[in-house]
C-alpha cells in the first residue's frame, strides 16, 4: 500500500536527527562506516528510555577483507581472485579484498603473475566496458587513499610491488596498487582503505597455522574472506580457525560477489550485526510477532481439578 516504503534522500546529518529523536522510532537498518554506525547506536542507547519501544538496530559497515593462500593453492586462480577481488569497482566496496597472506614457497610466482596481470588493467571512463577500472568516487576518497600509498612509500618495511601513482588532473584516478608489508600488523594490514590498494604479507610455508591466527587477530573487522588451497585438510582448518573472521567465507574464490537471495550477506565484529541481508534472517528482524489465544470453552470455576476434595 502507498506509504509503506518512503524514499527520503538527503545528507545523513540532516536526515538522521529527526528519525533518531522520534518517540516512535522502531528500528534502524544502516549501511555505511563503522564509526557512523557506532555513533548512531550510542545516540539511541543514551536516550533509550524516551522511545515507546526498543528500536532494533541492524548495521552493515566496514571490512578489511582477506585472502589467505595455502602452499597448495592454484597460483593462476589465486592471482585472478586477488586482482578481481581487490580492484573491481576500484576497491570501493565493503567486501573488496584489502589484505592477503601468501606463503613464501609460491610468492615469487604469485608476484610475477600479479605484476603481469595488473599491468594489463585498463583504466578510463566506465562507459567503455573494455576498462576494468575507473576513477574513485570523489576528492575526499582520492585524498584518503593517496595518503595510505604515500605512507607506504615513506615508511620502511613496505615495498610497492606494482602501481602507486595517483592523478587527479582529469578525474580521481589511482593506479591499482599492491604493497608488500613485512609487518603483518602494519597500518595498511589493519585499516580499511576503501580503494584500489591490496596489502599482502609473505609468511613461511611452515607457519600456515600462525598465518591463520594473524588473519583472525589483526583486523577488527569480520565481513568477507577467502582461502585458496587444493588441500582439503587445509581448507577445513581455515574454515574452522577463521569462523569468526568472516561472515561470508569463500573457498577458492574471491571474497566478493555475494548473490542477493542466494548468498545471505553480512559480517560481525566491527563489520556489523551479521543479520544477513538478502535472506529471511534479515526479514525477521523487522517483524514483531504477536500470539493470540482464543478459548472456546472457558472455565467457570477458578479451582483446578486436582484441588477437589476426596
Short mmCIF file of C-alpha atoms in Angstrom, two decimals:
data_model
loop_
_atom_site.label_atom_id
_atom_site.label_comp_id
_atom_site.label_asym_id
_atom_site.label_seq_id
_atom_site.Cartn_x
_atom_site.Cartn_y
_atom_site.Cartn_z
CA UNK A 1 0.00 0.00 0.00
CA UNK A 2 1.11 3.61 -0.51
CA UNK A 3 3.28 4.86 2.32
CA UNK A 4 4.67 1.51 3.42
CA UNK A 5 8.06 2.44 1.99
CA UNK A 6 9.09 6.05 1.55
CA UNK A 7 12.31 7.30 -0.03
CA UNK A 8 13.63 10.43 1.66
CA UNK A 9 17.04 11.28 0.15
CA UNK A 10 19.37 13.65 1.93
CA UNK A 11 22.64 14.03 3.82
CA UNK A 12 22.97 11.85 6.90
CA UNK A 13 23.39 14.78 9.33
CA UNK A 14 20.08 16.20 8.04
CA UNK A 15 18.00 13.03 7.75
CA UNK A 16 19.18 11.18 10.86
CA UNK A 17 18.33 13.56 13.77
CA UNK A 18 14.55 13.72 13.14
CA UNK A 19 14.42 9.92 12.94
CA UNK A 20 16.63 9.28 15.96
CA UNK A 21 14.71 11.79 18.08
CA UNK A 22 11.23 10.50 17.23
CA UNK A 23 9.49 8.64 20.03
CA UNK A 24 8.07 6.09 17.57
CA UNK A 25 11.47 5.02 16.24
CA UNK A 26 11.14 1.28 15.71
CA UNK A 27 14.41 0.35 14.05
CA UNK A 28 17.40 1.38 12.00
CA UNK A 29 18.92 -0.52 9.09
CA UNK A 30 22.24 1.17 8.35
CA UNK A 31 24.88 0.64 5.69
CA UNK A 32 27.98 2.78 5.97
CA UNK A 33 31.07 3.35 8.06
CA UNK A 34 31.78 1.63 11.35
CA UNK A 35 32.27 4.98 13.08
CA UNK A 36 28.92 6.40 11.97
CA UNK A 37 27.11 3.19 12.92
CA UNK A 38 28.61 3.20 16.41
CA UNK A 39 27.64 6.87 16.73
CA UNK A 40 24.03 6.05 15.83
CA UNK A 41 23.96 3.16 18.30
CA UNK A 42 25.38 5.39 21.02
CA UNK A 43 22.75 8.05 20.34
CA UNK A 44 19.90 5.53 20.55
CA UNK A 45 21.31 3.83 23.64
CA UNK A 46 21.87 7.03 25.57
CA UNK A 47 18.19 8.02 25.11
CA UNK A 48 16.66 4.55 25.21
CA UNK A 49 14.07 5.45 27.87
CA UNK A 50 12.36 8.03 25.67
CA UNK A 51 11.23 5.60 22.97
CA UNK A 52 7.90 3.79 23.02
CA UNK A 53 9.71 0.55 22.16
CA UNK A 54 13.26 -0.74 21.98
CA UNK A 55 14.49 0.18 18.48
CA UNK A 56 16.03 -2.66 16.53
CA UNK A 57 19.42 -1.75 15.15
CA UNK A 58 20.96 -3.55 12.18
CA UNK A 59 24.17 -2.48 10.53
CA UNK A 60 26.45 -3.48 7.68
CA UNK A 61 29.61 -1.44 7.98
CA UNK A 62 33.27 -1.71 7.01
CA UNK A 63 35.65 -4.52 6.24
CA UNK A 64 39.31 -5.39 5.92
CA UNK A 65 38.64 -8.42 3.81
CA UNK A 66 41.27 -11.06 3.27
CA UNK A 67 42.58 -13.80 1.05
CA UNK A 68 44.71 -16.49 2.67
CA UNK A 69 46.73 -18.70 0.35
CA UNK A 70 47.99 -22.15 1.28
CA UNK A 71 51.12 -23.58 -0.31
CA UNK A 72 48.90 -25.89 -2.38
CA UNK A 73 46.96 -23.01 -3.95
CA UNK A 74 46.47 -22.83 -7.71
CA UNK A 75 48.58 -19.75 -8.49
CA UNK A 76 46.63 -18.68 -11.57
CA UNK A 77 43.30 -18.90 -9.75
CA UNK A 78 44.76 -17.10 -6.73
CA UNK A 79 46.10 -14.23 -8.83
CA UNK A 80 42.81 -13.82 -10.69
CA UNK A 81 40.97 -13.62 -7.36
CA UNK A 82 43.45 -11.11 -5.95
CA UNK A 83 43.08 -8.84 -8.98
CA UNK A 84 39.32 -9.08 -9.24
CA UNK A 85 38.71 -9.02 -5.51
CA UNK A 86 40.93 -6.01 -4.87
CA UNK A 87 40.43 -3.84 -7.94
CA UNK A 88 36.89 -4.30 -9.27
CA UNK A 89 34.97 -1.08 -8.66
CA UNK A 90 38.33 0.46 -7.68
CA UNK A 91 38.15 -1.48 -4.42
CA UNK A 92 35.31 0.78 -3.31
CA UNK A 93 33.04 -1.83 -1.79
CA UNK A 94 32.94 -3.25 1.68
CA UNK A 95 33.73 -6.78 0.50
CA UNK A 96 36.81 -5.90 -1.56
CA UNK A 97 40.00 -7.86 -0.88
CA UNK A 98 42.26 -5.50 1.04
CA UNK A 99 44.84 -7.82 2.62
CA UNK A 100 46.39 -11.15 1.69
CA UNK A 101 48.66 -13.75 3.23
CA UNK A 102 50.90 -15.60 0.77
CA UNK A 103 53.32 -18.46 1.62
CA UNK A 104 56.94 -17.84 0.67
CA UNK A 105 57.09 -21.06 -1.37
CA UNK A 106 54.78 -19.64 -4.07
CA UNK A 107 55.41 -15.92 -3.60
CA UNK A 108 57.85 -15.46 -6.49
CA UNK A 109 55.36 -16.98 -8.94
CA UNK A 110 52.46 -15.02 -7.46
CA UNK A 111 54.45 -11.78 -7.60
CA UNK A 112 55.40 -12.22 -11.25
CA UNK A 113 51.84 -13.12 -12.26
CA UNK A 114 50.39 -10.21 -10.30
CA UNK A 115 52.73 -7.73 -11.96
CA UNK A 116 51.78 -9.11 -15.36
CA UNK A 117 48.03 -9.15 -14.75
CA UNK A 118 47.82 -5.76 -13.05
CA UNK A 119 49.86 -4.30 -15.88
CA UNK A 120 47.09 -5.37 -18.27
CA UNK A 121 44.35 -3.48 -16.39
CA UNK A 122 42.77 -0.73 -18.45
CA UNK A 123 41.55 2.39 -16.69
CA UNK A 124 39.21 5.03 -18.03
CA UNK A 125 35.55 6.02 -18.35
CA UNK A 126 33.16 3.39 -17.05
CA UNK A 127 31.04 3.86 -20.18
CA UNK A 128 33.74 1.94 -22.05
CA UNK A 129 33.27 -1.67 -20.97
CA UNK A 130 36.81 -2.53 -22.01
CA UNK A 131 38.00 -0.60 -18.96
CA UNK A 132 38.38 -2.70 -15.83
CA UNK A 133 38.72 0.32 -13.53
CA UNK A 134 37.54 3.90 -13.38
CA UNK A 135 38.12 6.83 -11.06
CA UNK A 136 37.46 6.73 -7.33
CA UNK A 137 34.29 8.40 -6.14
CA UNK A 138 35.42 11.90 -5.13
CA UNK A 139 38.23 14.17 -3.96
CA UNK A 140 37.91 13.10 -0.33
CA UNK A 141 38.33 9.42 -1.22
CA UNK A 142 41.22 10.27 -3.54
CA UNK A 143 42.99 12.11 -0.73
CA UNK A 144 42.47 9.35 1.81
CA UNK A 145 43.69 6.58 -0.49
CA UNK A 146 46.63 8.67 -1.70
CA UNK A 147 47.69 9.23 1.91
CA UNK A 148 47.88 5.47 2.54
CA UNK A 149 50.02 4.99 -0.56
CA UNK A 150 52.27 7.88 0.47
CA UNK A 151 52.63 6.31 3.91
CA UNK A 152 53.75 3.03 2.35
CA UNK A 153 56.28 4.82 0.15
CA UNK A 154 57.73 6.79 3.06
CA UNK A 155 57.83 4.03 5.68
CA UNK A 156 60.41 1.27 5.97
CA UNK A 157 59.04 -2.25 5.87
CA UNK A 158 56.83 -1.63 2.82
CA UNK A 159 57.52 -2.37 -0.83
CA UNK A 160 55.34 -1.15 -3.68
CA UNK A 161 55.01 -4.27 -5.81
CA UNK A 162 53.03 -2.55 -8.54
CA UNK A 163 51.17 0.72 -9.06
CA UNK A 164 51.37 3.56 -6.58
CA UNK A 165 50.66 6.53 -8.86
CA UNK A 166 47.77 8.92 -8.32
CA UNK A 167 46.44 11.52 -10.78
CA UNK A 168 43.58 13.95 -10.19
CA UNK A 169 44.15 16.11 -13.28
CA UNK A 170 41.22 14.54 -15.18
CA UNK A 171 39.17 12.64 -12.64
CA UNK A 172 40.34 10.99 -9.44
CA UNK A 173 42.41 8.11 -10.78
CA UNK A 174 44.55 5.84 -8.63
CA UNK A 175 46.56 3.00 -10.10
CA UNK A 176 45.80 -0.50 -8.84
CA UNK A 177 48.42 -0.73 -6.11
CA UNK A 178 49.90 -3.77 -4.41
CA UNK A 179 52.01 -3.26 -1.30
CA UNK A 180 54.10 -5.90 0.44
CA UNK A 181 54.29 -5.40 4.19
CA UNK A 182 56.98 -7.05 6.29
CA UNK A 183 54.94 -6.34 9.41
CA UNK A 184 51.72 -8.41 9.35
CA UNK A 185 50.11 -5.91 11.72
CA UNK A 186 51.11 -2.72 9.95
CA UNK A 187 48.69 0.14 9.40
CA UNK A 188 47.93 -0.99 5.85
CA UNK A 189 47.21 -4.54 7.01
CA UNK A 190 44.74 -3.39 9.68
CA UNK A 191 42.84 -0.34 8.48
CA UNK A 192 40.08 -0.15 5.89
CA UNK A 193 41.32 1.86 2.89
CA UNK A 194 38.28 1.51 0.61
CA UNK A 195 40.25 1.91 -2.58
CA UNK A 196 42.43 0.04 -5.10
CA UNK A 197 45.16 -0.89 -2.61
CA UNK A 198 45.96 -4.51 -1.73
CA UNK A 199 48.46 -5.07 1.08
CA UNK A 200 49.98 -8.51 1.45
CA UNK A 201 52.26 -10.30 3.87
CA UNK A 202 54.51 -13.20 2.90
CA UNK A 203 54.68 -15.89 5.59
CA UNK A 204 56.89 -19.01 5.92
CA UNK A 205 55.14 -22.01 4.38
CA UNK A 206 55.67 -23.98 7.60
CA UNK A 207 53.67 -21.41 9.59
CA UNK A 208 50.25 -21.76 7.99
CA UNK A 209 48.57 -22.07 11.40
CA UNK A 210 50.24 -18.88 12.59
CA UNK A 211 49.14 -17.12 9.40
CA UNK A 212 45.53 -18.09 10.13
CA UNK A 213 45.87 -16.68 13.65
CA UNK A 214 47.33 -13.45 12.25
CA UNK A 215 44.45 -13.15 9.83
CA UNK A 216 41.92 -13.67 12.62
CA UNK A 217 43.52 -11.30 15.11
CA UNK A 218 44.93 -8.45 13.00
CA UNK A 219 41.81 -6.57 11.96
CA UNK A 220 38.72 -5.61 13.99
CA UNK A 221 36.51 -6.40 11.00
CA UNK A 222 34.85 -9.67 10.04
CA UNK A 223 32.97 -9.26 6.78
CA UNK A 224 34.39 -11.43 3.97
CA UNK A 225 37.40 -13.64 3.40
CA UNK A 226 38.79 -16.45 1.27
CA UNK A 227 41.03 -19.48 1.48
CA UNK A 228 42.87 -20.74 -1.60
CA UNK A 229 44.07 -24.33 -1.40
CA UNK A 230 43.81 -27.70 -3.11
CA UNK A 231 44.45 -29.46 0.20
CA UNK A 232 41.12 -30.35 1.81
CA UNK A 233 42.58 -30.55 5.29
CA UNK A 234 43.97 -27.03 4.94
CA UNK A 235 40.61 -25.78 3.70
CA UNK A 236 38.74 -27.29 6.65
CA UNK A 237 41.32 -25.94 9.07
CA UNK A 238 40.94 -22.43 7.63
CA UNK A 239 37.15 -22.65 7.72
CA UNK A 240 37.27 -23.55 11.42
CA UNK A 241 40.04 -21.21 12.52
CA UNK A 242 38.54 -18.24 10.65
CA UNK A 243 34.91 -18.90 11.56
CA UNK A 244 34.66 -15.57 13.41
CA UNK A 245 36.83 -13.60 10.96
CA UNK A 246 34.35 -13.51 8.07
CA UNK A 247 30.57 -13.61 7.94
CA UNK A 248 30.85 -14.58 4.26
CA UNK A 249 33.65 -17.07 3.66
CA UNK A 250 34.77 -18.26 0.24
CA UNK A 251 36.74 -21.34 -0.77
CA UNK A 252 38.91 -20.93 -3.88
CA UNK A 253 37.02 -17.80 -4.90
CA UNK A 254 37.37 -14.06 -4.45
CA UNK A 255 35.71 -12.61 -1.33
CA UNK A 256 33.25 -10.51 -3.34
CA UNK A 257 30.11 -11.00 -5.38
CA UNK A 258 27.52 -12.45 -2.99
CA UNK A 259 24.33 -13.06 -4.97
CA UNK A 260 21.30 -11.48 -3.29
CA UNK A 261 18.75 -14.13 -2.41
CA UNK A 262 21.28 -16.95 -2.75
CA UNK A 263 24.19 -15.94 -0.52
CA UNK A 264 22.95 -14.05 2.57
CA UNK A 265 25.43 -11.25 3.20
CA UNK A 266 26.82 -9.69 6.36
CA UNK A 267 29.59 -9.82 8.93
CA UNK A 268 30.15 -9.36 12.64
CA UNK A 269 32.71 -7.69 14.89
CA UNK A 270 33.32 -4.15 13.58
CA UNK A 271 31.67 -5.09 10.27
CA UNK A 272 28.15 -5.00 11.66
CA UNK A 273 25.44 -7.09 13.26
CA UNK A 274 25.63 -10.01 10.77
CA UNK A 275 21.89 -10.02 10.15
CA UNK A 276 22.38 -11.36 6.61
CA UNK A 277 20.85 -9.01 4.06
CA UNK A 278 19.08 -10.81 1.23
CA UNK A 279 17.57 -13.55 3.37
CA UNK A 280 14.72 -14.36 5.74
CA UNK A 281 17.19 -13.93 8.60
CA UNK A 282 17.20 -10.19 7.96
CA UNK A 283 13.47 -10.00 7.32
CA UNK A 284 12.73 -11.47 10.75
CA UNK A 285 14.48 -8.51 12.36
CA UNK A 286 11.73 -6.23 11.04
CA UNK A 287 8.64 -8.08 12.16
CA UNK A 288 7.08 -8.11 15.60
CA UNK A 289 5.21 -11.38 16.12
CA UNK A 290 2.03 -11.49 18.16
CA UNK A 291 0.47 -14.59 19.68
CA UNK A 292 -3.33 -14.81 20.02
CA UNK A 293 -5.14 -17.37 22.15
CA UNK A 294 -8.89 -17.86 21.97
CA UNK A 295 -10.64 -20.20 24.41
CA UNK A 296 -13.93 -21.68 23.21
CA UNK A 297 -14.87 -23.41 26.49
CA UNK A 298 -13.64 -21.05 29.19
CA UNK A 299 -13.56 -22.39 32.75
CA UNK A 300 -16.24 -21.18 35.13
CA UNK A 301 -14.52 -22.22 38.35
CA UNK A 302 -11.14 -20.95 39.47
CA UNK A 303 -10.42 -24.30 41.16
CA UNK A 304 -8.31 -26.82 39.24
CA UNK A 305 -9.48 -30.45 39.13
CA UNK A 306 -6.58 -31.63 41.28
CA UNK A 307 -7.81 -29.34 44.05
CA UNK A 308 -11.06 -31.27 44.52
CA UNK A 309 -11.62 -32.81 47.94
CA UNK A 310 -11.55 -36.59 48.04
#
